[in-house]
PDB file of C-alpha atoms in Angstrom:
ATOM      1  CA  MET I   1      -0.206   0.009  -0.043  1.00  0.00           C
ATOM      2  CA  THR I   2       1.071   3.244  -0.981  1.00  0.00           C
ATOM      3  CA  VAL I   3       0.327   6.451  -0.513  1.00  0.00           C
ATOM      4  CA  LEU I   4      -0.322   7.065  -4.228  1.00  0.00           C
ATOM      5  CA  GLY I   5      -2.308   3.821  -4.443  1.00  0.00           C
ATOM      6  CA  VAL I   6      -4.438   5.138  -1.501  1.00  0.00           C
ATOM      7  CA  ALA I   7      -5.122   8.178  -3.070  1.00  0.00           C
ATOM      8  CA  LEU I   8      -5.352   7.271  -6.833  1.00  0.00           C
ATOM      9  CA  THR I   9      -8.546   5.138  -5.937  1.00  0.00           C
ATOM     10  CA  VAL I  10     -10.197   7.546  -3.593  1.00  0.00           C
ATOM     11  CA  TRP I  11      -9.655   9.877  -6.568  1.00  0.00           C
ATOM     12  CA  VAL I  12     -10.927   7.198  -9.454  1.00  0.00           C
ATOM     13  CA  LEU I  13     -14.362   6.346  -6.724  1.00  0.00           C
ATOM     14  CA  ASP I  14     -14.749  10.330  -6.502  1.00  0.00           C
ATOM     15  CA  VAL I  15     -14.267  11.666  -9.970  1.00  0.00           C
ATOM     16  CA  LEU I  16     -16.876   8.602 -10.684  1.00  0.00           C
ATOM     17  CA  THR I  17     -19.390   9.024  -8.244  1.00  0.00           C
ATOM     18  CA  LYS I  18     -19.811  12.740  -9.060  1.00  0.00           C
ATOM     19  CA  ASN I  19     -19.983  12.024 -12.594  1.00  0.00           C
ATOM     20  CA  TRP I  20     -23.194   9.831 -12.161  1.00  0.00           C
ATOM     21  CA  ALA I  21     -24.599  12.247  -9.830  1.00  0.00           C
ATOM     22  CA  VAL I  22     -23.949  14.693 -12.009  1.00  0.00           C
ATOM     23  CA  ALA I  23     -25.494  12.814 -15.102  1.00  0.00           C
ATOM     24  CA  ALA I  24     -28.290  10.987 -12.656  1.00  0.00           C
ATOM     25  CA  LEU I  25     -29.153  13.304 -10.378  1.00  0.00           C
ATOM     26  CA  GLU I  26     -28.663  17.258 -11.301  1.00  0.00           C
ATOM     27  CA  GLY I  27     -31.978  19.316 -11.788  1.00  0.00           C
ATOM     28  CA  ARG I  28     -34.017  16.095 -10.350  1.00  0.00           C
ATOM     29  CA  ASP I  29     -35.991  15.849  -7.359  1.00  0.00           C
ATOM     30  CA  PRO I  30     -33.979  13.910  -4.163  1.00  0.00           C
ATOM     31  CA  LEU I  31     -33.608  10.420  -4.744  1.00  0.00           C
ATOM     32  CA  TYR I  32     -34.455   9.390  -0.778  1.00  0.00           C
ATOM     33  CA  LEU I  33     -33.005   5.755   0.582  1.00  0.00           C
ATOM     34  CA  ILE I  34     -34.255   6.011   4.452  1.00  0.00           C
ATOM     35  CA  GLY I  35     -37.203   7.789   4.244  1.00  0.00           C
ATOM     36  CA  ASP I  36     -35.812  11.916   4.908  1.00  0.00           C
ATOM     37  CA  TRP I  37     -32.479  10.690   6.890  1.00  0.00           C
ATOM     38  CA  ALA I  38     -30.524   9.712   3.909  1.00  0.00           C
ATOM     39  CA  ARG I  39     -30.999  10.912   0.286  1.00  0.00           C
ATOM     40  CA  LEU I  40     -29.108  11.878  -3.351  1.00  0.00           C
ATOM     41  CA  LEU I  41     -29.495  15.229  -4.476  1.00  0.00           C
ATOM     42  CA  VAL I  42     -26.752  17.565  -6.207  1.00  0.00           C
ATOM     43  CA  LEU I  43     -25.311  20.303  -5.127  1.00  0.00           C
ATOM     44  CA  ARG I  44     -22.224  22.936  -6.048  1.00  0.00           C
ATOM     45  CA  ASN I  45     -20.093  24.324  -3.805  1.00  0.00           C
ATOM     46  CA  SER I  46     -17.964  26.778  -4.368  1.00  0.00           C
ATOM     47  CA  GLY I  47     -16.942  27.428  -0.755  1.00  0.00           C
ATOM     48  CA  ALA I  48     -14.884  24.836   2.249  1.00  0.00           C
ATOM     49  CA  ALA I  49     -17.206  22.068   4.235  1.00  0.00           C
ATOM     50  CA  PHE I  50     -20.541  23.629   6.034  1.00  0.00           C
ATOM     51  CA  SER I  51     -20.499  26.416   2.568  1.00  0.00           C
ATOM     52  CA  MET I  52     -17.611  28.217   4.583  1.00  0.00           C
ATOM     53  CA  ALA I  53     -15.204  30.659   2.504  1.00  0.00           C
ATOM     54  CA  THR I  54     -17.841  30.869  -0.185  1.00  0.00           C
ATOM     55  CA  GLY I  55     -15.976  32.739  -2.588  1.00  0.00           C
ATOM     56  CA  TYR I  56     -13.302  32.147  -2.404  1.00  0.00           C
ATOM     57  CA  THR I  57     -12.733  28.891  -4.274  1.00  0.00           C
ATOM     58  CA  TRP I  58      -9.401  30.780  -5.730  1.00  0.00           C
ATOM     59  CA  VAL I  59      -8.239  30.193  -2.018  1.00  0.00           C
ATOM     60  CA  LEU I  60      -8.795  27.252  -1.321  1.00  0.00           C
ATOM     61  CA  THR I  61      -7.765  25.741  -4.616  1.00  0.00           C
ATOM     62  CA  LEU I  62      -4.289  27.229  -3.435  1.00  0.00           C
ATOM     63  CA  ILE I  63      -4.814  25.273  -0.246  1.00  0.00           C
ATOM     64  CA  ALA I  64      -5.263  22.063  -1.938  1.00  0.00           C
ATOM     65  CA  THR I  65      -2.728  22.116  -4.206  1.00  0.00           C
ATOM     66  CA  GLY I  66      -0.371  23.000  -0.912  1.00  0.00           C
ATOM     67  CA  VAL I  67      -1.616  19.766   0.713  1.00  0.00           C
ATOM     68  CA  VAL I  68      -1.090  17.978  -1.946  1.00  0.00           C
ATOM     69  CA  ILE I  69       2.557  18.734  -2.949  1.00  0.00           C
ATOM     70  CA  ALA I  70       2.730  18.268   1.089  1.00  0.00           C
ATOM     71  CA  ILE I  71       1.685  14.733   1.006  1.00  0.00           C
ATOM     72  CA  ILE I  72       4.078  14.115  -1.423  1.00  0.00           C
ATOM     73  CA  ARG I  73       6.554  15.010   0.321  1.00  0.00           C
ATOM     74  CA  LEU I  74       6.182  13.403   3.066  1.00  0.00           C
ATOM     75  CA  SER I  75       5.463   9.906   1.332  1.00  0.00           C
ATOM     76  CA  SER I  76       9.060   8.700   0.796  1.00  0.00           C
ATOM     77  CA  ARG I  77       9.266   9.305   4.897  1.00  0.00           C
ATOM     78  CA  LEU I  78       6.524   7.191   5.500  1.00  0.00           C
ATOM     79  CA  ARG I  79       7.277   4.071   7.257  1.00  0.00           C
ATOM     80  CA  SER I  80       3.372   3.425   9.154  1.00  0.00           C
ATOM     81  CA  GLY I  81       1.065   1.610   6.766  1.00  0.00           C
ATOM     82  CA  TRP I  82      -1.849   3.551   9.181  1.00  0.00           C
ATOM     83  CA  TRP I  83      -0.237   6.597   8.159  1.00  0.00           C
ATOM     84  CA  THR I  84       0.515   6.372   4.985  1.00  0.00           C
ATOM     85  CA  LEU I  85      -3.546   5.299   5.080  1.00  0.00           C
ATOM     86  CA  GLY I  86      -4.460   8.376   6.278  1.00  0.00           C
ATOM     87  CA  LEU I  87      -2.527  10.642   3.908  1.00  0.00           C
ATOM     88  CA  GLY I  88      -3.445   8.770   1.127  1.00  0.00           C
ATOM     89  CA  LEU I  89      -7.323   9.340   2.420  1.00  0.00           C
ATOM     90  CA  VAL I  90      -6.732  13.386   2.164  1.00  0.00           C
ATOM     91  CA  LEU I  91      -4.747  13.137  -0.342  1.00  0.00           C
ATOM     92  CA  GLY I  92      -6.827  11.600  -2.747  1.00  0.00           C
ATOM     93  CA  GLY I  93      -9.743  13.371  -1.084  1.00  0.00           C
ATOM     94  CA  ALA I  94      -7.695  16.884  -1.992  1.00  0.00           C
ATOM     95  CA  LEU I  95      -7.345  15.671  -5.447  1.00  0.00           C
ATOM     96  CA  GLY I  96     -11.103  14.935  -6.000  1.00  0.00           C
ATOM     97  CA  ASN I  97     -12.144  17.985  -5.060  1.00  0.00           C
ATOM     98  CA  LEU I  98      -9.259  20.175  -6.422  1.00  0.00           C
ATOM     99  CA  THR I  99     -10.226  18.162  -9.482  1.00  0.00           C
ATOM    100  CA  ASP I 100     -14.057  19.943  -9.387  1.00  0.00           C
ATOM    101  CA  ARG I 101     -12.372  23.326  -8.563  1.00  0.00           C
ATOM    102  CA  VAL I 102      -9.724  23.040 -11.429  1.00  0.00           C
ATOM    103  CA  PHE I 103     -12.572  21.610 -14.531  1.00  0.00           C
ATOM    104  CA  ARG I 104     -16.130  22.163 -13.255  1.00  0.00           C
ATOM    105  CA  SER I 105     -17.401  25.185 -14.379  1.00  0.00           C
ATOM    106  CA  PRO I 106     -18.090  27.835 -13.977  1.00  0.00           C
ATOM    107  CA  GLY I 107     -14.238  28.250 -15.132  1.00  0.00           C
ATOM    108  CA  ALA I 108     -10.890  26.873 -14.189  1.00  0.00           C
ATOM    109  CA  LEU I 109      -9.588  27.553 -10.449  1.00  0.00           C
ATOM    110  CA  ARG I 110     -13.038  29.125  -9.549  1.00  0.00           C
ATOM    111  CA  GLY I 111     -14.739  25.759  -9.664  1.00  0.00           C
ATOM    112  CA  HIS I 112     -17.269  24.125  -7.960  1.00  0.00           C
ATOM    113  CA  VAL I 113     -17.710  21.393  -6.295  1.00  0.00           C
ATOM    114  CA  VAL I 114     -20.235  18.648  -6.851  1.00  0.00           C
ATOM    115  CA  ASP I 115     -22.085  17.146  -3.561  1.00  0.00           C
ATOM    116  CA  PHE I 116     -24.120  14.243  -3.440  1.00  0.00           C
ATOM    117  CA  ILE I 117     -24.812  12.618  -0.143  1.00  0.00           C
ATOM    118  CA  ALA I 118     -26.798  13.482   2.373  1.00  0.00           C
ATOM    119  CA  VAL I 119     -27.144  11.991   5.750  1.00  0.00           C
ATOM    120  CA  GLY I 120     -29.451  13.415   8.308  1.00  0.00           C
ATOM    121  CA  TRP I 121     -29.003  16.498   9.387  1.00  0.00           C
ATOM    122  CA  TRP I 122     -25.199  16.331   8.424  1.00  0.00           C
ATOM    123  CA  PRO I 123     -24.544  18.913   5.707  1.00  0.00           C
ATOM    124  CA  VAL I 124     -24.323  17.647   1.474  1.00  0.00           C
ATOM    125  CA  PHE I 125     -21.161  16.165   0.665  1.00  0.00           C
ATOM    126  CA  ASN I 126     -19.214  13.673  -1.246  1.00  0.00           C
ATOM    127  CA  VAL I 127     -16.290  11.039  -1.404  1.00  0.00           C
ATOM    128  CA  ALA I 128     -13.987  13.077  -1.717  1.00  0.00           C
ATOM    129  CA  ASP I 129     -15.246  14.807   1.911  1.00  0.00           C
ATOM    130  CA  SER I 130     -15.396  11.504   3.711  1.00  0.00           C
ATOM    131  CA  ALA I 131     -12.123  10.440   2.587  1.00  0.00           C
ATOM    132  CA  VAL I 132     -10.691  13.372   3.961  1.00  0.00           C
ATOM    133  CA  VAL I 133     -12.200  13.861   7.671  1.00  0.00           C
ATOM    134  CA  CYS I 134     -11.676  10.212   7.631  1.00  0.00           C
ATOM    135  CA  GLY I 135      -7.798  10.379   7.038  1.00  0.00           C
ATOM    136  CA  ALA I 136      -7.803  13.228   9.445  1.00  0.00           C
ATOM    137  CA  VAL I 137      -9.854  11.422  11.934  1.00  0.00           C
ATOM    138  CA  LEU I 138      -6.794   8.760  11.634  1.00  0.00           C
ATOM    139  CA  LEU I 139      -4.378  10.941  11.551  1.00  0.00           C
ATOM    140  CA  VAL I 140      -5.260  13.117  14.618  1.00  0.00           C
ATOM    141  CA  VAL I 141      -5.679   9.197  16.627  1.00  0.00           C
ATOM    142  CA  LEU I 142      -2.304   8.144  15.395  1.00  0.00           C
ATOM    143  CA  THR I 143      -1.047  11.249  16.624  1.00  0.00           C
ATOM    144  CA  VAL I 144      -2.614  11.475  19.933  1.00  0.00           C
ATOM    145  CA  LEU I 145      -1.718   7.830  20.760  1.00  0.00           C
ATOM    146  CA  GLY I 146       1.539   8.662  19.705  1.00  0.00           C
ATOM    147  CA  PHE I 147       2.162   6.392  16.516  1.00  0.00           C
ATOM    148  CA  ASP I 148       4.064   8.640  14.708  1.00  0.00           C
ATOM    149  CA  TYR I 149       4.552   8.533  10.339  1.00  0.00           C
ATOM    150  CA  ASP I 150       8.151   7.109   9.950  1.00  0.00           C
ATOM    151  CA  GLY I 151       7.369   4.579  12.546  1.00  0.00           C
ATOM    152  CA  GLY I 152       8.095   5.155  15.742  1.00  0.00           C
ATOM    153  CA  ARG I 153       6.511   5.046  18.840  1.00  0.00           C
ATOM    154  CA  SER I 154       6.461   7.597  21.981  1.00  0.00           C
ATOM    155  CA  GLY I 155       3.490   8.434  24.753  1.00  0.00           C
ATOM    156  CA  TRP I 156       0.257   5.928  25.089  1.00  0.00           C
ATOM    157  CA  ALA I 157       1.939   3.833  21.949  1.00  0.00           C
ATOM    158  CA  ALA I 158       5.121   3.133  23.495  1.00  0.00           C
ATOM    159  CA  ARG I 159       3.891   2.273  27.008  1.00  0.00           C
ATOM    160  CA  HIS I 160       1.851   0.006  25.700  1.00  0.00           C
ATOM    161  CA  GLU I 161       4.554  -1.161  22.129  1.00  0.00           C
ATOM    162  CA  PRO I 162       4.803  -4.802  23.277  1.00  0.00           C
ATOM    163  CA  ALA I 163       8.328  -6.052  24.647  1.00  0.00           C
ATOM    164  CA  ALA I 164      10.925  -7.380  22.325  1.00  0.00           C
ATOM    165  CA  PRO I 165      12.229 -10.725  22.720  1.00  0.00           C
ATOM    166  CA  SER I 166      16.254 -10.133  24.901  1.00  0.00           C
ATOM    167  CA  ALA I 167      19.007 -11.897  23.448  1.00  0.00           C
ATOM    168  CA  ASP I 168      18.843 -14.321  26.102  1.00  0.00           C
ATOM    169  CA  SER I 169      15.815 -15.453  25.610  1.00  0.00           C
ATOM    170  CA  ALA I 170      16.137 -15.303  21.685  1.00  0.00           C
ATOM    171  CA  ALA I 171      19.345 -17.511  22.600  1.00  0.00           C
ATOM    172  CA  GLY I 172      17.509 -19.898  24.628  1.00  0.00           C
ATOM    173  CA  ASP I 173      15.187 -20.616  21.872  1.00  0.00           C
ATOM    174  CA  ALA I 174      17.687 -21.139  19.243  1.00  0.00           C
ATOM    175  CA  HIS I 175      19.063 -23.679  21.596  1.00  0.00           C
ATOM    176  CA  ALA I 176      15.333 -25.877  22.222  1.00  0.00           C
TER     177      ALA I 176
END
C-alpha cells in the first residue's frame, strides 16, 4: 500500500461518483434512500466544508494544491501503514475536490465542487469529503496515541508496545 495508490483509488471513486451524480441526479428531485434521513441530490459548492469560504474558490484551490504537495513530499518518509492510509485518504480527497475546482464550471480555478450525499442533519458531501474527514480523524488518533509517521512510537503507543525478545531469550530459543 502506498500513499499514491490509496489516493488514486479515492480520486477515481470520487470522479466516477460525481460524474454519475451529475448525469443521474442533477436537476431532479432528491432520491430518498432511507426516508428523509439519507438521500442523494446534487448541489454545487463554491466554498469549503459547511459552506465556509463561499466565493473564495481560488484560495481553496491554492490551499488544496499546498496540501497535495506537502503530502507527496512527506510520503517518501512514511514507515507506518496507518499513516500511509490516512495521508492517502486526505490526498485522494484533496485531489478529488481540486479536480472539480480546476475543471468544473464556472471556470478553471473557480469551479464548484459537486456534493450529492445527504445524511441526517449533516451538510451534503461527496466521496472526497468523506476521505478527507476519515483520513484526518485517523491521523489525529495516530498522533494522540503516539504512533509516528516514521514507524516510531511515543507516549501511549510506546508504553503499550510489546516487549522485544531479549538476546538471552532469543539465544535460549535457538538452543531449544
